CSV table of C-alpha atoms and ligand atoms in Angstrom, one decimal:
chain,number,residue,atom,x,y,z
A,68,UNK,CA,-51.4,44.1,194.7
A,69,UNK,CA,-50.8,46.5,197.8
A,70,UNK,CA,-53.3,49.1,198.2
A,71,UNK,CA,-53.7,51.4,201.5
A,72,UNK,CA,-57.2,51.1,202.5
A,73,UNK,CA,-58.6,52.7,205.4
A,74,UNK,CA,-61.7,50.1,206.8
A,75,UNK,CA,-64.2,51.9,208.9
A,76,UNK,CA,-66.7,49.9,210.9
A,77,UNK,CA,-67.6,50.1,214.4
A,78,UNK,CA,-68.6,46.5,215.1
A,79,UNK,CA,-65.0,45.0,216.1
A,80,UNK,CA,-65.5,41.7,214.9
A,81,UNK,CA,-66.7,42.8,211.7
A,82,UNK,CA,-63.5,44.9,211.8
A,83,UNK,CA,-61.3,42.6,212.4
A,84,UNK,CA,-62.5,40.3,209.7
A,85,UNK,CA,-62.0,42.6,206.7
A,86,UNK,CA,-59.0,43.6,208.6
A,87,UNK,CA,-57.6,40.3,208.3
A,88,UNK,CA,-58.5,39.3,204.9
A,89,UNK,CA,-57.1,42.7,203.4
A,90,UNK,CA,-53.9,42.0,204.9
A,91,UNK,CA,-53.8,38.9,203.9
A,92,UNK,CA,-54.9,39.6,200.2
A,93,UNK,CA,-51.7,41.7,200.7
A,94,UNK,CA,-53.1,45.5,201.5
A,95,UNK,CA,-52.1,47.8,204.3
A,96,UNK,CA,-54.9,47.9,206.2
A,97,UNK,CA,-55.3,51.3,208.4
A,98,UNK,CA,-58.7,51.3,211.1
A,99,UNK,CA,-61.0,53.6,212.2
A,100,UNK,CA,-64.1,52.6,214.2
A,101,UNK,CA,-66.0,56.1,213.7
A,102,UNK,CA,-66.6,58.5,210.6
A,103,UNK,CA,-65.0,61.1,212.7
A,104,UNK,CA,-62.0,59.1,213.4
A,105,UNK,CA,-61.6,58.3,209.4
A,106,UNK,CA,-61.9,61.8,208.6
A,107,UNK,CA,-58.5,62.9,210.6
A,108,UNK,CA,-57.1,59.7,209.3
A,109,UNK,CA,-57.1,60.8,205.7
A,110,UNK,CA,-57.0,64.2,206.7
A,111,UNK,CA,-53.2,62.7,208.0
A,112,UNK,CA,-52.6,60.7,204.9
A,113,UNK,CA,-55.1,59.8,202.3
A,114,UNK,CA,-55.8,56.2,201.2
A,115,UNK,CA,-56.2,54.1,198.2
A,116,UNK,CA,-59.1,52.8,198.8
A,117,UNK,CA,-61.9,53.3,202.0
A,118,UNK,CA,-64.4,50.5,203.1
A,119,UNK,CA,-67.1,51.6,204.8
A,120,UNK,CA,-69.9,51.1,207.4
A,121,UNK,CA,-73.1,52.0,206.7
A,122,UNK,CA,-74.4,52.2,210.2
A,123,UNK,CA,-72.1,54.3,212.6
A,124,UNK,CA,-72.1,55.8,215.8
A,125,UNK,CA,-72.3,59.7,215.1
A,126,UNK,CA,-71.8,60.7,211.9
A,127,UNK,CA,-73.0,58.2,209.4
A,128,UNK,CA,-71.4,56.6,206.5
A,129,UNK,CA,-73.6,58.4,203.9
A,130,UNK,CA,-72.1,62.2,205.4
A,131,UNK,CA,-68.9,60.7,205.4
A,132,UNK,CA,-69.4,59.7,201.4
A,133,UNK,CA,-70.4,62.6,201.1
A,134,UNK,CA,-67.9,64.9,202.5
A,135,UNK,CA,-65.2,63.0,200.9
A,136,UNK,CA,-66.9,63.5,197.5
A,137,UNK,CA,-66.8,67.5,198.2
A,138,UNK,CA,-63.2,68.2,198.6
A,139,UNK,CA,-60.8,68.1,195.7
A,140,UNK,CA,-58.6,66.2,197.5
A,141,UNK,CA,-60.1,63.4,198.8
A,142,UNK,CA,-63.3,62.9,195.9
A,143,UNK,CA,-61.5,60.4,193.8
A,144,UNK,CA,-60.6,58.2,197.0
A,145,UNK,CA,-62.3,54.4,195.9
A,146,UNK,CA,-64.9,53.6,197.9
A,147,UNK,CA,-66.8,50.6,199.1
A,148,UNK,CA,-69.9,50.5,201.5
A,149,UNK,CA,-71.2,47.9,203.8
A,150,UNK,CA,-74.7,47.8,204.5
A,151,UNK,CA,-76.6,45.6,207.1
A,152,UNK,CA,-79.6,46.2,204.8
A,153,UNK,CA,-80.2,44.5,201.5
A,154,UNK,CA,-83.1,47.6,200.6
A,155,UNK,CA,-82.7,49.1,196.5
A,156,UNK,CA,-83.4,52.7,198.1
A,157,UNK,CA,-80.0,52.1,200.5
A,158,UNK,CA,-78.2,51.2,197.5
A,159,UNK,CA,-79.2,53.8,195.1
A,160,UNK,CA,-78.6,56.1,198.2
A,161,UNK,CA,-75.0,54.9,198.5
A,162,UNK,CA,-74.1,54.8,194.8
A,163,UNK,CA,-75.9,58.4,194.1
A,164,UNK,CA,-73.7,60.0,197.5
A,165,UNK,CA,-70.5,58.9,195.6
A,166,UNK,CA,-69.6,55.1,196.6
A,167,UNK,CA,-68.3,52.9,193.6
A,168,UNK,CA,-69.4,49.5,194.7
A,169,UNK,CA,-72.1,48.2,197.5
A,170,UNK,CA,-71.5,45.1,200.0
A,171,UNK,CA,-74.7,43.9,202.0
A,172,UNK,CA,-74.1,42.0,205.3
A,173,UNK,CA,-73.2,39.5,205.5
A,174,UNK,CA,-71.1,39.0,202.6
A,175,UNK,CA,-68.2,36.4,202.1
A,176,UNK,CA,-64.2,38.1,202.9
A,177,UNK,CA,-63.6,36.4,199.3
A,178,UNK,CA,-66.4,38.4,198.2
A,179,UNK,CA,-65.2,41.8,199.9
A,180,UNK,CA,-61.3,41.1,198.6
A,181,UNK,CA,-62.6,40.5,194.8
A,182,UNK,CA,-64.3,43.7,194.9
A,183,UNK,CA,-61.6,45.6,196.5
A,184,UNK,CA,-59.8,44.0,194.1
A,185,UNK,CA,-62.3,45.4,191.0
A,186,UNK,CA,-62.7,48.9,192.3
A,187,UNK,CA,-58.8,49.2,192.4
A,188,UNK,CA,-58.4,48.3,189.0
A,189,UNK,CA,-60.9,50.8,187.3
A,190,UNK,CA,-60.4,53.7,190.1
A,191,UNK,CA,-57.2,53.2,191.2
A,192,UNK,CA,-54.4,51.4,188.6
A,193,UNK,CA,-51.4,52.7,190.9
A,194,UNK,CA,-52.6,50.5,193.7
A,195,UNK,CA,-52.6,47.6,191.5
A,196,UNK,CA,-49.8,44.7,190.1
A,197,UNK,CA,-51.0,45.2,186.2
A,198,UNK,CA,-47.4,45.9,184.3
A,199,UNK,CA,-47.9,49.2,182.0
A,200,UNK,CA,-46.1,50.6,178.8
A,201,UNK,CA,-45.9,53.9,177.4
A,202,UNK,CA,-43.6,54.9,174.1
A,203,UNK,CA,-41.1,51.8,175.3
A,204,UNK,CA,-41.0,51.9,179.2
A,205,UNK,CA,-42.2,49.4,180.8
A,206,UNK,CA,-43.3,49.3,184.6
A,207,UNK,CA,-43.9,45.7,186.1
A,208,UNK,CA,-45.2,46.7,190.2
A,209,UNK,CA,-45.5,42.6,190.4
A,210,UNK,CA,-41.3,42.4,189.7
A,211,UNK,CA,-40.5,46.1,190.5
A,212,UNK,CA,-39.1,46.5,187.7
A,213,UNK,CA,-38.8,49.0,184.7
A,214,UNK,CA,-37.4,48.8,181.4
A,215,UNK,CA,-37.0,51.0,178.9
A,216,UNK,CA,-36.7,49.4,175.4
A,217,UNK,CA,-35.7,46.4,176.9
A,218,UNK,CA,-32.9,47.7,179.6
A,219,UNK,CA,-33.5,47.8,182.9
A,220,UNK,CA,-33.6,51.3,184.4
A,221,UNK,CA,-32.6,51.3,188.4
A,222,UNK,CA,-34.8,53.9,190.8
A,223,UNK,CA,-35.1,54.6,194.1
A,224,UNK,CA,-38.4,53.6,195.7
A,225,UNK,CA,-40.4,57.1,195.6
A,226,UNK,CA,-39.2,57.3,191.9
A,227,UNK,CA,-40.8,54.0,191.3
A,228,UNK,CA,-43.8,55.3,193.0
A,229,UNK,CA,-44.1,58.3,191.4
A,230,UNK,CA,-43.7,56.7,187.9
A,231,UNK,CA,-45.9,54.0,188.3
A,232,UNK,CA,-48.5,57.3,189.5
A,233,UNK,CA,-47.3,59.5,186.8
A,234,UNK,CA,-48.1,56.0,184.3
A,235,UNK,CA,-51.4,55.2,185.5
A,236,UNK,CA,-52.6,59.5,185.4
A,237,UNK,CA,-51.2,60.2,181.7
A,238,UNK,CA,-51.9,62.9,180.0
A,239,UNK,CA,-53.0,65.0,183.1
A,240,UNK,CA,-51.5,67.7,185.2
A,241,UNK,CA,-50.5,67.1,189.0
A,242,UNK,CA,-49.9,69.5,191.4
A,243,UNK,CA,-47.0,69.0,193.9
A,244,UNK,CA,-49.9,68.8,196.4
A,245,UNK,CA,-51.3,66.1,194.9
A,246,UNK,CA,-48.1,64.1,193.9
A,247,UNK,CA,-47.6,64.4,197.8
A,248,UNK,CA,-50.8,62.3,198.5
A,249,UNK,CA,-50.5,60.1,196.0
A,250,UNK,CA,-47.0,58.8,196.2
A,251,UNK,CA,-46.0,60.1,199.7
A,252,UNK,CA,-49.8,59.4,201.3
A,253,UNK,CA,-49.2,62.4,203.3
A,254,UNK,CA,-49.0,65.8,202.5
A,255,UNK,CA,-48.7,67.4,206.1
A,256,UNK,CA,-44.8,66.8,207.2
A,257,UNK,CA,-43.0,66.7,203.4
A,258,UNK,CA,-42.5,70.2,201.9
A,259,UNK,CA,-43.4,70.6,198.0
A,260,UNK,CA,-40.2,71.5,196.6
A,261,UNK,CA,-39.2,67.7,197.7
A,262,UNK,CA,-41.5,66.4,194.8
A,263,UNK,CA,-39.4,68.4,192.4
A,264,UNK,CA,-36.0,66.4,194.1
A,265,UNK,CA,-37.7,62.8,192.9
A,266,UNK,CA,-38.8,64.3,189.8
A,267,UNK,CA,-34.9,65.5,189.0
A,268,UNK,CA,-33.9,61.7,189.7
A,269,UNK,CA,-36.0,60.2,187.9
A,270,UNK,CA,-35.8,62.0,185.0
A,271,UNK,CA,-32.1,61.5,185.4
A,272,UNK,CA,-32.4,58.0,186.0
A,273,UNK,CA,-34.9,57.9,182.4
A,274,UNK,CA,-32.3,59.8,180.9
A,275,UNK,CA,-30.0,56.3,180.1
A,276,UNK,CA,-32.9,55.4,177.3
A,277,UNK,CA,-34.2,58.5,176.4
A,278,UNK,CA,-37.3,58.5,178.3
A,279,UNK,CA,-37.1,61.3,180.4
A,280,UNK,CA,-38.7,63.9,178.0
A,281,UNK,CA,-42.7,61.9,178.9
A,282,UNK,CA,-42.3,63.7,182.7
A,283,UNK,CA,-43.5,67.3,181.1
A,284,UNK,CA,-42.8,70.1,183.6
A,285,UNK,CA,-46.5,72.1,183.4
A,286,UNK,CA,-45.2,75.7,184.4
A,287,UNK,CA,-46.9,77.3,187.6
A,288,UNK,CA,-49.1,74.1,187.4
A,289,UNK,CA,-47.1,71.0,188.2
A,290,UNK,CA,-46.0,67.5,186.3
A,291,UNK,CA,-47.5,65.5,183.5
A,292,UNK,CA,-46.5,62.4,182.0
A,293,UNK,CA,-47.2,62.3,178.5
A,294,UNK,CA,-46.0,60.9,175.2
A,295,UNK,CA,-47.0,64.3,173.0
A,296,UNK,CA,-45.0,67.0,172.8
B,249,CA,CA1,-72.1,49.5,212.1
C-alpha cells in the first residue's frame, strides 16, 4: 500500500516518528509543521490521507478540519487526529468537525500505521493494494497488473492510475478537475484537456478485450466508470 499522506505536527520528534513509520509502512510522507503550512501544501497537490496535530502554533487543528471539510475539493481528504488529551469532549469535537479516526498521545507507530491503514481502506480504496474486478477486468495495485478476462492488458502509469481511481469511484461522475487531484495530485501545472489524452489511451488500451465501453464519457460533466449502459 502507497498512500500520500501529508503529517502535520509541530513537535519534531513526534514528526519525525510518524514520518518514519509511514515510510516505512511504504507511504509517501509529505510534512508540514503548521496548519498554515498544510493548507498551501494541498492547496499545491492534495493528499490521500492527512494526519493531524491537535495542538498547533496558530491556527489549530480543529480550523484546519474544518476548512478542509468546507471545500469541495478537499472534504473527502481521510483524516486522522492526534490529540495530547485523552478528554470524550476532544473526541466528539474532532469526529463532529470532520476527522475519521482519533489517536491520543502517546500512541504506538504500529498503532498509528494500522489505522492509517483502516481509514484508507473505507475512505480511500485507490490508496490501497486490494485487487478489484468489474464485468471481467481485473486490477491487482500489489502486482500492477490488469487483466481483462484473463489477458493481460499493458498501460502506461497515469492510465493505471486513473483506472484503478475510475475502479474504486464507480458509478459516479468526475470532473477533469478532479481526475487531476486524484491521479495527478496536482491540479495547478497540468491543463484539463490532458485528462482527456489518458482517457483516449486507456480506452484504447481496454479496447483489446472489449472493456473500454465501462469509461462513460458524461457530456459537459466529465468521466464515469460504470458497468450500465
Ligand atoms: Ca502540537
Amino acid at each position: 500500500m502507497s498512500a500520500s499522506i501529508l503529517v502535520v505536527e509541530d513537535e519534531p520528534a513526534i514528526q519525525e516518528l510518524i514520518s518514519y513509520n509511514l515510510e516505512l509502512a511504504g507511504h509517501q510522507v509529505r510534512r508540514a509543521d503548521s496548519a498554515e503550512g498544510a493548507m498551501a501544501m494541498v492547496r499545491a497537490a492534495l493528499p490521500d490521507m492527512v494526519v493531524l496535530d491537535w495542538m498547533l502554533p496558530g491556527m489549530s487543528g480543529i480550523d484546519f478540519v474544518r476548512w478542509l471539510r468546507a471545500d469541495r475539493r478537499t472534504q473527502a481528504v481521510p483524516l486522522i487526529m492526534l490529540t495530547a488529551r485523552a478528554e470524550e469532549q476532544d473526541k466528539l469535537s474532532g469526529l463532529e468537525s470532520g476527522a475519521d479516526d482519533y489517536l491520543t498521545k502517546p500512541f504506538s507507530p504500529r498503532e498509528l500505521v494500522a489505522r492509517v491503514k483502516a481509514v484508507l481502506r473505507r475512505r480511500a480504496p485507490q490508496a490501497t493494494d486490494d485487487a478489484i474486478e468489474v464485468a471481467g477486468l481485473l486490477l491487482d495495485p500489489a502486482s500492477h497488473r490488469v487483466l481483462g478476462n484473463g489477458t493481460p492488458i499493458t498501460l502506461g502509469p497515469t492510465e493505471f492510475r486513473m483506472l484503478h481511481f475510475l475502479m474504486t469511484h464507480a458509478e459516479r461522475v468526475h470532473t477533469r478537475a478532479q481526475l487531476l487531484d486524484q491521479v495527478w495530485g496536482d491540479h495547478v501545472f497540468v491543463e484539463e484537456r490532458t485528462v482527456d489524452v489518458h482517457i483516449r489511451r486507456l480506452r484504447k488500451a481496454l479496447q483489446h478485450t472489449g472493456h473500454d465501453h465501462l469509461i462513460k464519457t458524461v457530456r459537459s460533466a466529465g468521466y464515469r466508470f460504470s458497468e450500465n449502459a
